[in-house]
Amino acid sequence: MQGADTIQAEIKKICREHFGEADIIVRSPGRINLIGEHTDYNLGFVLPAAIDKAVYIAIRKRPDMEIHLFAANLNQSYHTAFGSLQPSPLQWPDFILGVADQLTKAGYALTGFDAVVMGDVPLGAGLSSSAAVECATVFALNELLELGLAKKEMVLMARKAENEFVGVQCGIMDPFASMFGKKGQVIKLDCRSLEYAYMPFEYDAISIVLFDTGVKHSLASSEYNLRRQECEAGVAIIQKKYPAVQHLRDAGIDMINDCLIGGNPLVYNRCKYVVEEIQRLQDACDDLVKHDLISFGKKMFETHDGLSRLYQVSCAEADALVTMVRRDAAVFGARMMGGGFGGCTINIVKKEKAQELINRVTKAYTEQFGQPLKTYEVSIADGTSLVM
Ligand code: GLA
């Protein structure tokens, strides 16, 4: 695996060879989420953090209105021009073009640019490599062209790029975590007001271990959108009796029971999970204040059970990975992470036992699913920044 310094030196060199000397280089990390899953688009809370795996973009101004891109990890080039920004068949350019498109629509005067993108955020592992590219791009263009955007505006631009240009209806968590991450801290984000607070999550004796199922089931995006609709359907019913409820964030479990029992059981289960998860996150934050990782970890397992049974966004591989660690005394908590149907599980583990656990689970996973398990030990790192 490459270290941050190596990637930085390499991207600089690649940019020089491909396009000429980079004007600036920006780093934007992937993210984990400790607890608070599928709560962002219900305007509840999330508890993500940026990690020490990141996307880098080396960028330089062009004298014309063209955009020339090179993805170093894929060894692929793409070019287009402002005025004809369309999603590309290669897909990866869309995260960059989508941001350029949003900035243009917002009325910013842009000029053409060359950019190399490169990084070590595993693709398709649910660590938000796409949000990392979008945040890197908007941050880089903001610096390069002196657009004067504040960080929150950049986060909103990144999300709009994903929603409108890439066409994925994700929430605010991923770009927010990438942009606002802070070393050793998780971010308690209120997804309605976008107010946030950092909470320390730095323990010498703890490792954050990710087990990558290596699968991305094709259901992921259609089921994600369906969950959003099911939550909205629940809100529409609750609203008839409690007009103040605009999102599930506003509902309590009593309202869910009052209005949704006896109706569509799927809508009831989805809404019950979300309302419980929003409360669980608040309680988990109290645990963190008390440094009670045992209680925090139990809540992670509860989240997994809710995601698996009520929200039904887990999969056999993620369920198995959680089952494999559930009774291990070295594991405080574990759960599937992100949108679901694949990606990683996140495990909070006693550091001294981490390698032993990784070995055991890797063996068991390979035996059960006939494919290797990719594992990552990550640490909590700073968010998007200029590195050169
Ligand atoms: C995906 C989305 C996020 C969030 C999670 C589930 O990662 O991009 O906005 O909704 O799923 O918590």
mmCIF file of C-alpha atoms and ligand atoms in Angstrom:
data_model
loop_
_atom_site.group_PDB
_atom_site.id
_atom_site.type_symbol
_atom_site.label_atom_id
_atom_site.label_comp_id
_atom_site.label_asym_id
_atom_site.label_seq_id
_atom_site.Cartn_x
_atom_site.Cartn_y
_atom_site.Cartn_z
ATOM 1 C CA MET A 1 0.000 0.000 0.000
ATOM 2 C CA GLN A 2 1.204 3.487 -0.793
ATOM 3 C CA GLY A 3 1.693 6.094 1.896
ATOM 4 C CA ALA A 4 0.291 9.603 1.593
ATOM 5 C CA ASP A 5 3.708 11.087 0.788
ATOM 6 C CA THR A 6 4.322 8.557 -1.952
ATOM 7 C CA ILE A 7 0.978 9.256 -3.601
ATOM 8 C CA GLN A 8 1.603 12.971 -3.406
ATOM 9 C CA ALA A 9 5.031 12.683 -5.036
ATOM 10 C CA GLU A 10 3.703 10.340 -7.668
ATOM 11 C CA ILE A 11 0.676 12.389 -8.659
ATOM 12 C CA LYS A 12 2.911 15.437 -9.013
ATOM 13 C CA LYS A 13 5.174 13.505 -11.349
ATOM 14 C CA ILE A 14 2.287 12.045 -13.371
ATOM 15 C CA CYS A 15 0.750 15.485 -13.784
ATOM 16 C CA ARG A 16 4.067 16.888 -14.999
ATOM 17 C CA GLU A 17 4.423 14.068 -17.532
ATOM 18 C CA HIS A 18 0.845 14.259 -18.755
ATOM 19 C CA PHE A 19 -0.043 17.905 -18.696
ATOM 20 C CA GLY A 20 2.740 19.989 -17.150
ATOM 21 C CA GLU A 21 3.472 21.228 -13.618
ATOM 22 C CA ALA A 22 0.444 21.095 -11.258
ATOM 23 C CA ASP A 23 -0.715 24.429 -9.851
ATOM 24 C CA ILE A 24 -2.037 22.769 -6.702
ATOM 25 C CA ILE A 25 -2.668 19.328 -5.203
ATOM 26 C CA VAL A 26 -5.663 18.608 -2.967
ATOM 27 C CA ARG A 27 -6.272 15.579 -0.756
ATOM 28 C CA SER A 28 -9.782 14.463 0.204
ATOM 29 C CA PRO A 29 -10.362 11.349 2.325
ATOM 30 C CA GLY A 30 -12.804 8.464 2.338
ATOM 31 C CA ARG A 31 -15.056 8.038 5.355
ATOM 32 C CA ILE A 32 -16.339 5.615 7.920
ATOM 33 C CA ASN A 33 -19.544 5.986 9.921
ATOM 34 C CA LEU A 34 -19.578 4.770 13.499
ATOM 35 C CA ILE A 35 -23.337 4.826 13.984
ATOM 36 C CA GLY A 36 -26.391 6.543 12.451
ATOM 37 C CA GLU A 37 -27.022 4.675 9.203
ATOM 38 C CA HIS A 38 -29.787 5.633 6.748
ATOM 39 C CA THR A 39 -30.578 8.576 8.981
ATOM 40 C CA ASP A 40 -29.056 11.384 6.884
ATOM 41 C CA TYR A 41 -31.848 11.604 4.303
ATOM 42 C CA ASN A 42 -34.373 11.388 7.153
ATOM 43 C CA LEU A 43 -32.701 14.552 8.464
ATOM 44 C CA GLY A 44 -31.515 12.853 11.637
ATOM 45 C CA PHE A 45 -27.951 12.573 12.917
ATOM 46 C CA VAL A 46 -24.866 10.678 11.734
ATOM 47 C CA LEU A 47 -21.477 10.041 13.357
ATOM 48 C CA PRO A 48 -18.914 9.712 10.556
ATOM 49 C CA ALA A 49 -15.194 10.399 10.384
ATOM 50 C CA ALA A 50 -12.664 10.890 7.600
ATOM 51 C CA ILE A 51 -10.001 8.194 7.277
ATOM 52 C CA ASP A 52 -6.353 7.879 6.325
ATOM 53 C CA LYS A 53 -7.211 6.721 2.819
ATOM 54 C CA ALA A 54 -7.733 9.502 0.362
ATOM 55 C CA VAL A 55 -8.185 10.730 -3.163
ATOM 56 C CA TYR A 56 -5.676 13.253 -4.524
ATOM 57 C CA ILE A 57 -6.222 15.651 -7.364
ATOM 58 C CA ALA A 58 -3.409 17.537 -9.081
ATOM 59 C CA ILE A 59 -4.819 20.377 -11.107
ATOM 60 C CA ARG A 60 -3.644 23.151 -13.388
ATOM 61 C CA LYS A 61 -5.384 25.936 -15.278
ATOM 62 C CA ARG A 62 -5.746 25.776 -19.051
ATOM 63 C CA PRO A 63 -5.863 28.797 -21.329
ATOM 64 C CA ASP A 64 -9.041 27.483 -23.027
ATOM 65 C CA MET A 65 -12.409 26.120 -21.863
ATOM 66 C CA GLU A 66 -11.472 22.443 -22.078
ATOM 67 C CA ILE A 67 -11.272 19.878 -19.302
ATOM 68 C CA HIS A 68 -8.584 17.196 -19.638
ATOM 69 C CA LEU A 69 -8.576 14.392 -17.076
ATOM 70 C CA PHE A 70 -6.368 11.430 -16.267
ATOM 71 C CA ALA A 71 -7.242 8.707 -13.733
ATOM 72 C CA ALA A 72 -3.865 7.339 -12.708
ATOM 73 C CA ASN A 73 -5.140 4.200 -10.943
ATOM 74 C CA LEU A 74 -7.108 3.209 -14.044
ATOM 75 C CA ASN A 75 -4.664 4.580 -16.620
ATOM 76 C CA GLN A 76 -7.540 6.232 -18.480
ATOM 77 C CA SER A 77 -7.839 9.678 -20.037
ATOM 78 C CA TYR A 78 -10.900 11.730 -20.863
ATOM 79 C CA HIS A 79 -11.471 15.184 -22.235
ATOM 80 C CA THR A 80 -14.418 17.425 -22.890
ATOM 81 C CA ALA A 81 -15.248 21.113 -22.814
ATOM 82 C CA PHE A 82 -17.386 23.459 -20.749
ATOM 83 C CA GLY A 83 -20.556 24.027 -22.687
ATOM 84 C CA SER A 84 -20.981 20.338 -23.484
ATOM 85 C CA LEU A 85 -20.752 18.684 -20.070
ATOM 86 C CA GLN A 86 -22.411 15.280 -20.253
ATOM 87 C CA PRO A 87 -21.998 12.107 -18.202
ATOM 88 C CA SER A 88 -19.162 10.033 -19.645
ATOM 89 C CA PRO A 89 -19.309 6.348 -20.584
ATOM 90 C CA LEU A 90 -16.193 5.872 -18.436
ATOM 91 C CA GLN A 91 -18.169 6.977 -15.345
ATOM 92 C CA TRP A 92 -15.213 8.095 -13.197
ATOM 93 C CA PRO A 93 -15.019 11.512 -14.944
ATOM 94 C CA ASP A 94 -18.601 12.212 -13.824
ATOM 95 C CA PHE A 95 -17.591 12.980 -10.244
ATOM 96 C CA ILE A 96 -15.326 15.743 -11.545
ATOM 97 C CA LEU A 97 -17.536 16.935 -14.406
ATOM 98 C CA GLY A 98 -20.572 16.951 -12.089
ATOM 99 C CA VAL A 99 -18.835 19.442 -9.833
ATOM 100 C CA ALA A 100 -17.788 21.628 -12.782
ATOM 101 C CA ASP A 101 -21.398 21.483 -13.961
ATOM 102 C CA GLN A 102 -22.760 22.557 -10.563
ATOM 103 C CA LEU A 103 -20.311 25.445 -10.309
ATOM 104 C CA THR A 104 -21.278 26.599 -13.804
ATOM 105 C CA LYS A 105 -24.979 26.402 -12.971
ATOM 106 C CA ALA A 106 -24.365 28.399 -9.804
ATOM 107 C CA GLY A 107 -22.938 31.164 -11.999
ATOM 108 C CA TYR A 108 -19.219 30.865 -11.229
ATOM 109 C CA ALA A 109 -16.910 31.893 -14.027
ATOM 110 C CA LEU A 110 -14.689 28.870 -14.623
ATOM 111 C CA THR A 111 -11.782 28.296 -16.944
ATOM 112 C CA GLY A 112 -10.594 25.036 -18.421
ATOM 113 C CA PHE A 113 -8.333 22.784 -16.387
ATOM 114 C CA ASP A 114 -6.173 19.671 -16.528
ATOM 115 C CA ALA A 115 -6.443 17.256 -13.631
ATOM 116 C CA VAL A 116 -4.913 13.973 -12.531
ATOM 117 C CA VAL A 117 -6.837 11.973 -9.963
ATOM 118 C CA MET A 118 -5.287 9.188 -7.913
ATOM 119 C CA GLY A 119 -5.705 7.630 -4.500
ATOM 120 C CA ASP A 120 -5.933 4.684 -2.166
ATOM 121 C CA VAL A 121 -9.610 4.701 -1.157
ATOM 122 C CA PRO A 122 -10.766 1.216 -2.153
ATOM 123 C CA LEU A 123 -13.383 1.446 -4.895
ATOM 124 C CA GLY A 124 -16.816 -0.049 -4.345
ATOM 125 C CA ALA A 125 -16.090 -0.753 -0.683
ATOM 126 C CA GLY A 126 -18.597 1.768 0.654
ATOM 127 C CA LEU A 127 -15.894 4.172 1.840
ATOM 128 C CA SER A 128 -17.182 7.018 -0.312
ATOM 129 C CA SER A 129 -14.463 7.280 -2.883
ATOM 130 C CA SER A 130 -16.965 9.160 -5.056
ATOM 131 C CA ALA A 131 -17.648 11.845 -2.437
ATOM 132 C CA ALA A 132 -13.888 12.087 -1.928
ATOM 133 C CA VAL A 133 -13.358 12.824 -5.645
ATOM 134 C CA GLU A 134 -16.178 15.378 -5.641
ATOM 135 C CA CYS A 135 -14.878 17.119 -2.528
ATOM 136 C CA ALA A 136 -11.326 17.116 -3.881
ATOM 137 C CA THR A 137 -12.579 18.650 -7.129
ATOM 138 C CA VAL A 138 -14.720 21.391 -5.629
ATOM 139 C CA PHE A 139 -12.006 22.274 -3.114
ATOM 140 C CA ALA A 140 -9.361 22.360 -5.839
ATOM 141 C CA LEU A 141 -11.426 24.515 -8.210
ATOM 142 C CA ASN A 142 -12.323 26.838 -5.349
ATOM 143 C CA GLU A 143 -8.618 27.335 -4.584
ATOM 144 C CA LEU A 144 -7.440 27.447 -8.157
ATOM 145 C CA LEU A 145 -10.016 29.929 -9.396
ATOM 146 C CA GLU A 146 -10.450 31.797 -6.089
ATOM 147 C CA LEU A 147 -14.206 31.269 -6.039
ATOM 148 C CA GLY A 148 -14.588 32.150 -2.357
ATOM 149 C CA LEU A 149 -16.807 29.185 -1.416
ATOM 150 C CA ALA A 150 -17.179 28.221 2.240
ATOM 151 C CA LYS A 151 -16.738 24.547 3.206
ATOM 152 C CA LYS A 152 -20.471 23.945 3.736
ATOM 153 C CA GLU A 153 -21.227 25.383 0.293
ATOM 154 C CA MET A 154 -18.651 23.024 -1.186
ATOM 155 C CA VAL A 155 -20.269 20.063 0.580
ATOM 156 C CA LEU A 156 -23.661 21.007 -0.852
ATOM 157 C CA MET A 157 -22.139 21.376 -4.336
ATOM 158 C CA ALA A 158 -20.529 17.949 -4.049
ATOM 159 C CA ARG A 159 -23.802 16.348 -3.024
ATOM 160 C CA LYS A 160 -25.719 18.076 -5.825
ATOM 161 C CA ALA A 161 -23.135 16.848 -8.314
ATOM 162 C CA GLU A 162 -23.739 13.290 -7.107
ATOM 163 C CA ASN A 163 -27.546 13.675 -7.087
ATOM 164 C CA GLU A 164 -27.968 15.485 -10.374
ATOM 165 C CA PHE A 165 -25.031 14.623 -12.628
ATOM 166 C CA VAL A 166 -23.997 11.184 -11.389
ATOM 167 C CA GLY A 167 -27.649 10.403 -10.636
ATOM 168 C CA VAL A 168 -27.281 8.809 -7.189
ATOM 169 C CA GLN A 169 -29.728 10.030 -4.557
ATOM 170 C CA CYS A 170 -27.299 9.946 -1.633
ATOM 171 C CA GLY A 171 -27.549 12.107 1.471
ATOM 172 C CA ILE A 172 -25.208 14.680 2.957
ATOM 173 C CA MET A 173 -23.091 12.412 5.176
ATOM 174 C CA ASP A 174 -20.360 11.351 2.738
ATOM 175 C CA PRO A 175 -19.226 14.735 1.396
ATOM 176 C CA PHE A 176 -19.620 16.320 4.828
ATOM 177 C CA ALA A 177 -17.356 13.731 6.443
ATOM 178 C CA SER A 178 -14.768 13.994 3.694
ATOM 179 C CA MET A 179 -14.679 17.791 3.850
ATOM 180 C CA PHE A 180 -14.978 18.331 7.623
ATOM 181 C CA GLY A 181 -13.049 15.332 8.957
ATOM 182 C CA LYS A 182 -10.632 15.931 11.806
ATOM 183 C CA LYS A 183 -7.830 13.705 13.067
ATOM 184 C CA GLY A 184 -8.882 11.673 16.103
ATOM 185 C CA GLN A 185 -12.458 13.023 16.052
ATOM 186 C CA VAL A 186 -15.826 11.792 14.871
ATOM 187 C CA ILE A 187 -18.354 14.321 13.615
ATOM 188 C CA LYS A 188 -21.788 14.426 15.184
ATOM 189 C CA LEU A 189 -23.716 15.980 12.334
ATOM 190 C CA ASP A 190 -27.273 17.231 12.464
ATOM 191 C CA CYS A 191 -28.359 16.537 8.883
ATOM 192 C CA ARG A 192 -31.161 19.080 9.070
ATOM 193 C CA SER A 193 -29.375 22.189 10.333
ATOM 194 C CA LEU A 194 -25.885 21.021 9.272
ATOM 195 C CA GLU A 195 -24.678 22.030 12.719
ATOM 196 C CA TYR A 196 -21.936 19.709 13.857
ATOM 197 C CA ALA A 197 -19.727 18.948 16.800
ATOM 198 C CA TYR A 198 -16.482 16.999 16.967
ATOM 199 C CA MET A 199 -16.244 14.225 19.545
ATOM 200 C CA PRO A 200 -12.908 12.579 20.362
ATOM 201 C CA PHE A 201 -12.500 8.987 19.204
ATOM 202 C CA GLU A 202 -8.874 8.307 19.859
ATOM 203 C CA TYR A 203 -7.944 5.306 21.930
ATOM 204 C CA ASP A 204 -4.407 3.916 22.019
ATOM 205 C CA ALA A 205 -5.640 0.401 22.641
ATOM 206 C CA ILE A 206 -8.331 0.351 19.936
ATOM 207 C CA SER A 207 -8.218 -0.462 16.233
ATOM 208 C CA ILE A 208 -10.873 0.320 13.667
ATOM 209 C CA VAL A 209 -10.940 -2.686 11.368
ATOM 210 C CA LEU A 210 -12.938 -2.840 8.153
ATOM 211 C CA PHE A 211 -13.860 -6.144 6.561
ATOM 212 C CA ASP A 212 -14.669 -5.681 2.892
ATOM 213 C CA THR A 213 -17.288 -8.171 1.686
ATOM 214 C CA GLY A 214 -15.914 -7.588 -1.813
ATOM 215 C CA VAL A 215 -19.455 -7.554 -3.138
ATOM 216 C CA LYS A 216 -21.717 -4.809 -4.383
ATOM 217 C CA HIS A 217 -25.094 -6.364 -5.047
ATOM 218 C CA SER A 218 -26.949 -4.851 -7.966
ATOM 219 C CA LEU A 219 -29.895 -4.080 -5.688
ATOM 220 C CA ALA A 220 -27.915 -1.351 -3.957
ATOM 221 C CA SER A 221 -29.152 1.742 -5.736
ATOM 222 C CA SER A 222 -32.730 0.667 -6.476
ATOM 223 C CA GLU A 223 -33.259 -0.517 -2.898
ATOM 224 C CA TYR A 224 -31.648 2.653 -1.545
ATOM 225 C CA ASN A 225 -34.152 4.774 -3.441
ATOM 226 C CA LEU A 226 -36.962 2.470 -2.372
ATOM 227 C CA ARG A 227 -36.016 2.890 1.310
ATOM 228 C CA ARG A 228 -36.202 6.635 0.872
ATOM 229 C CA GLN A 229 -39.695 6.272 -0.578
ATOM 230 C CA GLU A 230 -40.797 3.931 2.201
ATOM 231 C CA CYS A 231 -39.667 6.468 4.785
ATOM 232 C CA GLU A 232 -41.555 9.215 2.957
ATOM 233 C CA ALA A 233 -44.645 7.005 2.795
ATOM 234 C CA GLY A 234 -44.466 6.576 6.570
ATOM 235 C CA VAL A 235 -44.117 10.338 7.086
ATOM 236 C CA ALA A 236 -47.156 11.014 4.871
ATOM 237 C CA ILE A 237 -49.290 8.754 7.074
ATOM 238 C CA ILE A 238 -47.960 10.123 10.366
ATOM 239 C CA GLN A 239 -48.480 13.680 9.136
ATOM 240 C CA LYS A 240 -52.224 13.197 8.880
ATOM 241 C CA LYS A 241 -52.388 12.935 12.633
ATOM 242 C CA TYR A 242 -49.257 14.871 13.578
ATOM 243 C CA PRO A 243 -48.915 17.681 11.003
ATOM 244 C CA ALA A 244 -45.665 18.932 12.541
ATOM 245 C CA VAL A 245 -43.851 15.781 11.368
ATOM 246 C CA GLN A 246 -42.042 16.717 8.157
ATOM 247 C CA HIS A 247 -39.368 14.004 8.247
ATOM 248 C CA LEU A 248 -38.791 10.883 10.351
ATOM 249 C CA ARG A 249 -36.441 13.030 12.431
ATOM 250 C CA ASP A 250 -39.556 14.672 13.872
ATOM 251 C CA ALA A 251 -41.307 11.439 14.839
ATOM 252 C CA GLY A 252 -41.057 9.431 18.064
ATOM 253 C CA ILE A 253 -41.564 5.706 18.442
ATOM 254 C CA ASP A 254 -44.983 6.348 20.005
ATOM 255 C CA MET A 255 -46.124 8.084 16.803
ATOM 256 C CA ILE A 256 -44.792 5.204 14.688
ATOM 257 C CA ASN A 257 -46.744 2.729 16.795
ATOM 258 C CA ASP A 258 -49.808 4.930 16.847
ATOM 259 C CA CYS A 259 -49.993 5.552 13.091
ATOM 260 C CA LEU A 260 -48.212 2.697 11.314
ATOM 261 C CA ILE A 261 -49.120 -0.500 13.159
ATOM 262 C CA GLY A 262 -51.709 -2.394 11.149
ATOM 263 C CA GLY A 263 -50.678 -0.759 7.874
ATOM 264 C CA ASN A 264 -47.960 -1.874 5.458
ATOM 265 C CA PRO A 265 -45.555 -3.843 7.693
ATOM 266 C CA LEU A 266 -42.549 -2.858 5.573
ATOM 267 C CA VAL A 267 -43.255 0.838 6.050
ATOM 268 C CA TYR A 268 -43.674 0.243 9.777
ATOM 269 C CA ASN A 269 -40.372 -1.649 10.032
ATOM 270 C CA ARG A 270 -38.420 0.926 8.010
ATOM 271 C CA CYS A 271 -39.727 3.845 10.047
ATOM 272 C CA LYS A 272 -39.274 2.026 13.356
ATOM 273 C CA TYR A 273 -35.633 1.334 12.490
ATOM 274 C CA VAL A 274 -34.915 4.953 11.543
ATOM 275 C CA VAL A 275 -36.536 6.447 14.629
ATOM 276 C CA GLU A 276 -34.740 3.950 16.877
ATOM 277 C CA GLU A 277 -31.434 4.589 15.115
ATOM 278 C CA ILE A 278 -31.662 8.346 15.589
ATOM 279 C CA GLN A 279 -32.210 7.782 19.328
ATOM 280 C CA ARG A 280 -29.498 5.105 19.433
ATOM 281 C CA LEU A 281 -26.994 7.577 18.028
ATOM 282 C CA GLN A 282 -27.814 10.097 20.749
ATOM 283 C CA ASP A 283 -27.325 7.417 23.405
ATOM 284 C CA ALA A 284 -24.116 6.247 21.731
ATOM 285 C CA CYS A 285 -22.755 9.797 21.919
ATOM 286 C CA ASP A 286 -23.451 9.759 25.674
ATOM 287 C CA ASP A 287 -21.425 6.537 25.833
ATOM 288 C CA LEU A 288 -18.539 8.240 24.068
ATOM 289 C CA VAL A 289 -18.584 11.107 26.517
ATOM 290 C CA LYS A 290 -18.253 8.496 29.284
ATOM 291 C CA HIS A 291 -15.597 6.574 27.300
ATOM 292 C CA ASP A 292 -17.870 3.546 27.610
ATOM 293 C CA LEU A 293 -16.903 1.582 24.521
ATOM 294 C CA ILE A 294 -18.639 -1.546 25.754
ATOM 295 C CA SER A 295 -22.005 0.152 25.718
ATOM 296 C CA PHE A 296 -21.154 1.976 22.462
ATOM 297 C CA GLY A 297 -20.210 -1.304 20.799
ATOM 298 C CA LYS A 298 -23.450 -2.993 21.865
ATOM 299 C CA LYS A 299 -25.333 -0.270 20.073
ATOM 300 C CA MET A 300 -23.352 -0.935 16.898
ATOM 301 C CA PHE A 301 -24.545 -4.552 16.996
ATOM 302 C CA GLU A 302 -28.112 -3.306 17.566
ATOM 303 C CA THR A 303 -27.758 -1.049 14.549
ATOM 304 C CA HIS A 304 -26.645 -4.008 12.478
ATOM 305 C CA ASP A 305 -29.628 -6.062 13.605
ATOM 306 C CA GLY A 306 -31.975 -3.199 12.751
ATOM 307 C CA LEU A 307 -30.391 -2.716 9.321
ATOM 308 C CA SER A 308 -30.542 -6.432 8.652
ATOM 309 C CA ARG A 309 -33.994 -7.313 9.959
ATOM 310 C CA LEU A 310 -36.088 -4.148 9.902
ATOM 311 C CA TYR A 311 -34.477 -2.009 7.224
ATOM 312 C CA GLN A 312 -33.360 -5.052 5.215
ATOM 313 C CA VAL A 313 -30.329 -3.504 3.539
ATOM 314 C CA SER A 314 -27.725 -6.042 4.674
ATOM 315 C CA CYS A 315 -26.652 -9.134 2.733
ATOM 316 C CA ALA A 316 -25.474 -12.649 3.538
ATOM 317 C CA GLU A 317 -21.801 -11.641 3.393
ATOM 318 C CA ALA A 318 -22.126 -8.678 5.795
ATOM 319 C CA ASP A 319 -24.390 -10.638 8.149
ATOM 320 C CA ALA A 320 -21.845 -13.455 8.252
ATOM 321 C CA LEU A 321 -18.976 -11.048 8.985
ATOM 322 C CA VAL A 322 -20.880 -9.592 11.929
ATOM 323 C CA THR A 323 -21.876 -13.028 13.224
ATOM 324 C CA MET A 324 -18.227 -14.144 13.073
ATOM 325 C CA VAL A 325 -17.150 -11.438 15.527
ATOM 326 C CA ARG A 326 -20.221 -11.045 17.719
ATOM 327 C CA ARG A 327 -19.011 -13.293 20.537
ATOM 328 C CA ASP A 328 -15.345 -12.381 20.285
ATOM 329 C CA ALA A 329 -14.165 -10.739 23.500
ATOM 330 C CA ALA A 330 -11.752 -8.576 21.497
ATOM 331 C CA VAL A 331 -14.599 -6.897 19.583
ATOM 332 C CA PHE A 332 -16.563 -4.075 21.193
ATOM 333 C CA GLY A 333 -18.967 -3.638 18.307
ATOM 334 C CA ALA A 334 -19.449 -4.352 14.620
ATOM 335 C CA ARG A 335 -21.992 -3.655 11.932
ATOM 336 C CA MET A 336 -22.490 -3.243 8.240
ATOM 337 C CA MET A 337 -21.648 0.278 7.169
ATOM 338 C CA GLY A 338 -23.028 2.601 4.500
ATOM 339 C CA GLY A 339 -25.889 2.073 2.082
ATOM 340 C CA GLY A 340 -25.792 -1.724 2.311
ATOM 341 C CA PHE A 341 -25.972 -4.748 -0.039
ATOM 342 C CA GLY A 342 -22.210 -5.146 0.158
ATOM 343 C CA GLY A 343 -19.338 -2.876 1.106
ATOM 344 C CA CYS A 344 -17.602 -3.143 4.463
ATOM 345 C CA THR A 345 -18.392 -3.986 8.038
ATOM 346 C CA ILE A 346 -16.830 -1.752 10.656
ATOM 347 C CA ASN A 347 -15.364 -3.361 13.774
ATOM 348 C CA ILE A 348 -14.120 -1.682 16.941
ATOM 349 C CA VAL A 349 -11.427 -4.027 18.202
ATOM 350 C CA LYS A 350 -8.813 -4.306 20.958
ATOM 351 C CA LYS A 351 -5.622 -3.378 19.141
ATOM 352 C CA GLU A 352 -3.507 -6.168 20.606
ATOM 353 C CA LYS A 353 -5.978 -8.730 19.261
ATOM 354 C CA ALA A 354 -6.669 -7.108 15.898
ATOM 355 C CA GLN A 355 -4.304 -9.199 13.796
ATOM 356 C CA GLU A 356 -5.502 -12.437 15.353
ATOM 357 C CA LEU A 357 -9.096 -11.442 14.586
ATOM 358 C CA ILE A 358 -8.241 -10.462 11.013
ATOM 359 C CA ASN A 359 -6.568 -13.842 10.455
ATOM 360 C CA ARG A 360 -9.465 -15.788 11.926
ATOM 361 C CA VAL A 361 -12.198 -13.908 10.061
ATOM 362 C CA THR A 362 -10.294 -13.955 6.772
ATOM 363 C CA LYS A 363 -10.010 -17.723 6.965
ATOM 364 C CA ALA A 364 -13.656 -18.219 7.939
ATOM 365 C CA TYR A 365 -14.917 -15.834 5.231
ATOM 366 C CA THR A 366 -12.880 -17.490 2.519
ATOM 367 C CA GLU A 367 -14.131 -20.895 3.603
ATOM 368 C CA GLN A 368 -17.761 -19.774 3.655
ATOM 369 C CA PHE A 369 -17.873 -17.635 0.505
ATOM 370 C CA GLY A 370 -15.010 -19.016 -1.535
ATOM 371 C CA GLN A 371 -13.442 -15.618 -2.040
ATOM 372 C CA PRO A 372 -10.703 -13.666 -0.291
ATOM 373 C CA LEU A 373 -11.524 -11.036 2.316
ATOM 374 C CA LYS A 374 -9.924 -7.641 1.993
ATOM 375 C CA THR A 375 -9.282 -6.023 5.353
ATOM 376 C CA TYR A 376 -8.229 -2.501 6.292
ATOM 377 C CA GLU A 377 -7.123 -1.053 9.610
ATOM 378 C CA VAL A 378 -7.927 2.626 9.352
ATOM 379 C CA SER A 379 -7.353 5.638 11.513
ATOM 380 C CA ILE A 380 -9.325 8.842 11.748
ATOM 381 C CA ALA A 381 -7.728 11.616 9.741
ATOM 382 C CA ASP A 382 -8.180 15.224 8.650
ATOM 383 C CA GLY A 383 -10.692 16.226 5.971
ATOM 384 C CA THR A 384 -10.149 17.854 2.587
ATOM 385 C CA SER A 385 -7.078 20.053 2.403
ATOM 386 C CA LEU A 386 -4.538 21.640 0.147
ATOM 387 C CA VAL A 387 -1.339 19.613 0.243
ATOM 388 C CA MET A 388 0.651 21.581 -2.311
HETATM 389 C C1 GLA B 1 -24.848 5.899 1.440
HETATM 390 C C2 GLA B 1 -25.224 7.346 1.166
HETATM 391 C C3 GLA B 1 -25.246 8.167 2.452
HETATM 392 C C4 GLA B 1 -26.091 7.488 3.523
HETATM 393 C C5 GLA B 1 -25.675 6.032 3.666
HETATM 394 C C6 GLA B 1 -26.555 5.283 4.637
HETATM 395 O O1 GLA B 1 -23.508 5.803 1.875
HETATM 396 O O2 GLA B 1 -24.311 7.918 0.260
HETATM 397 O O3 GLA B 1 -25.732 9.466 2.173
HETATM 398 O O4 GLA B 1 -27.452 7.618 3.240
HETATM 399 O O5 GLA B 1 -25.703 5.349 2.434
HETATM 400 O O6 GLA B 1 -26.399 5.795 5.917
#
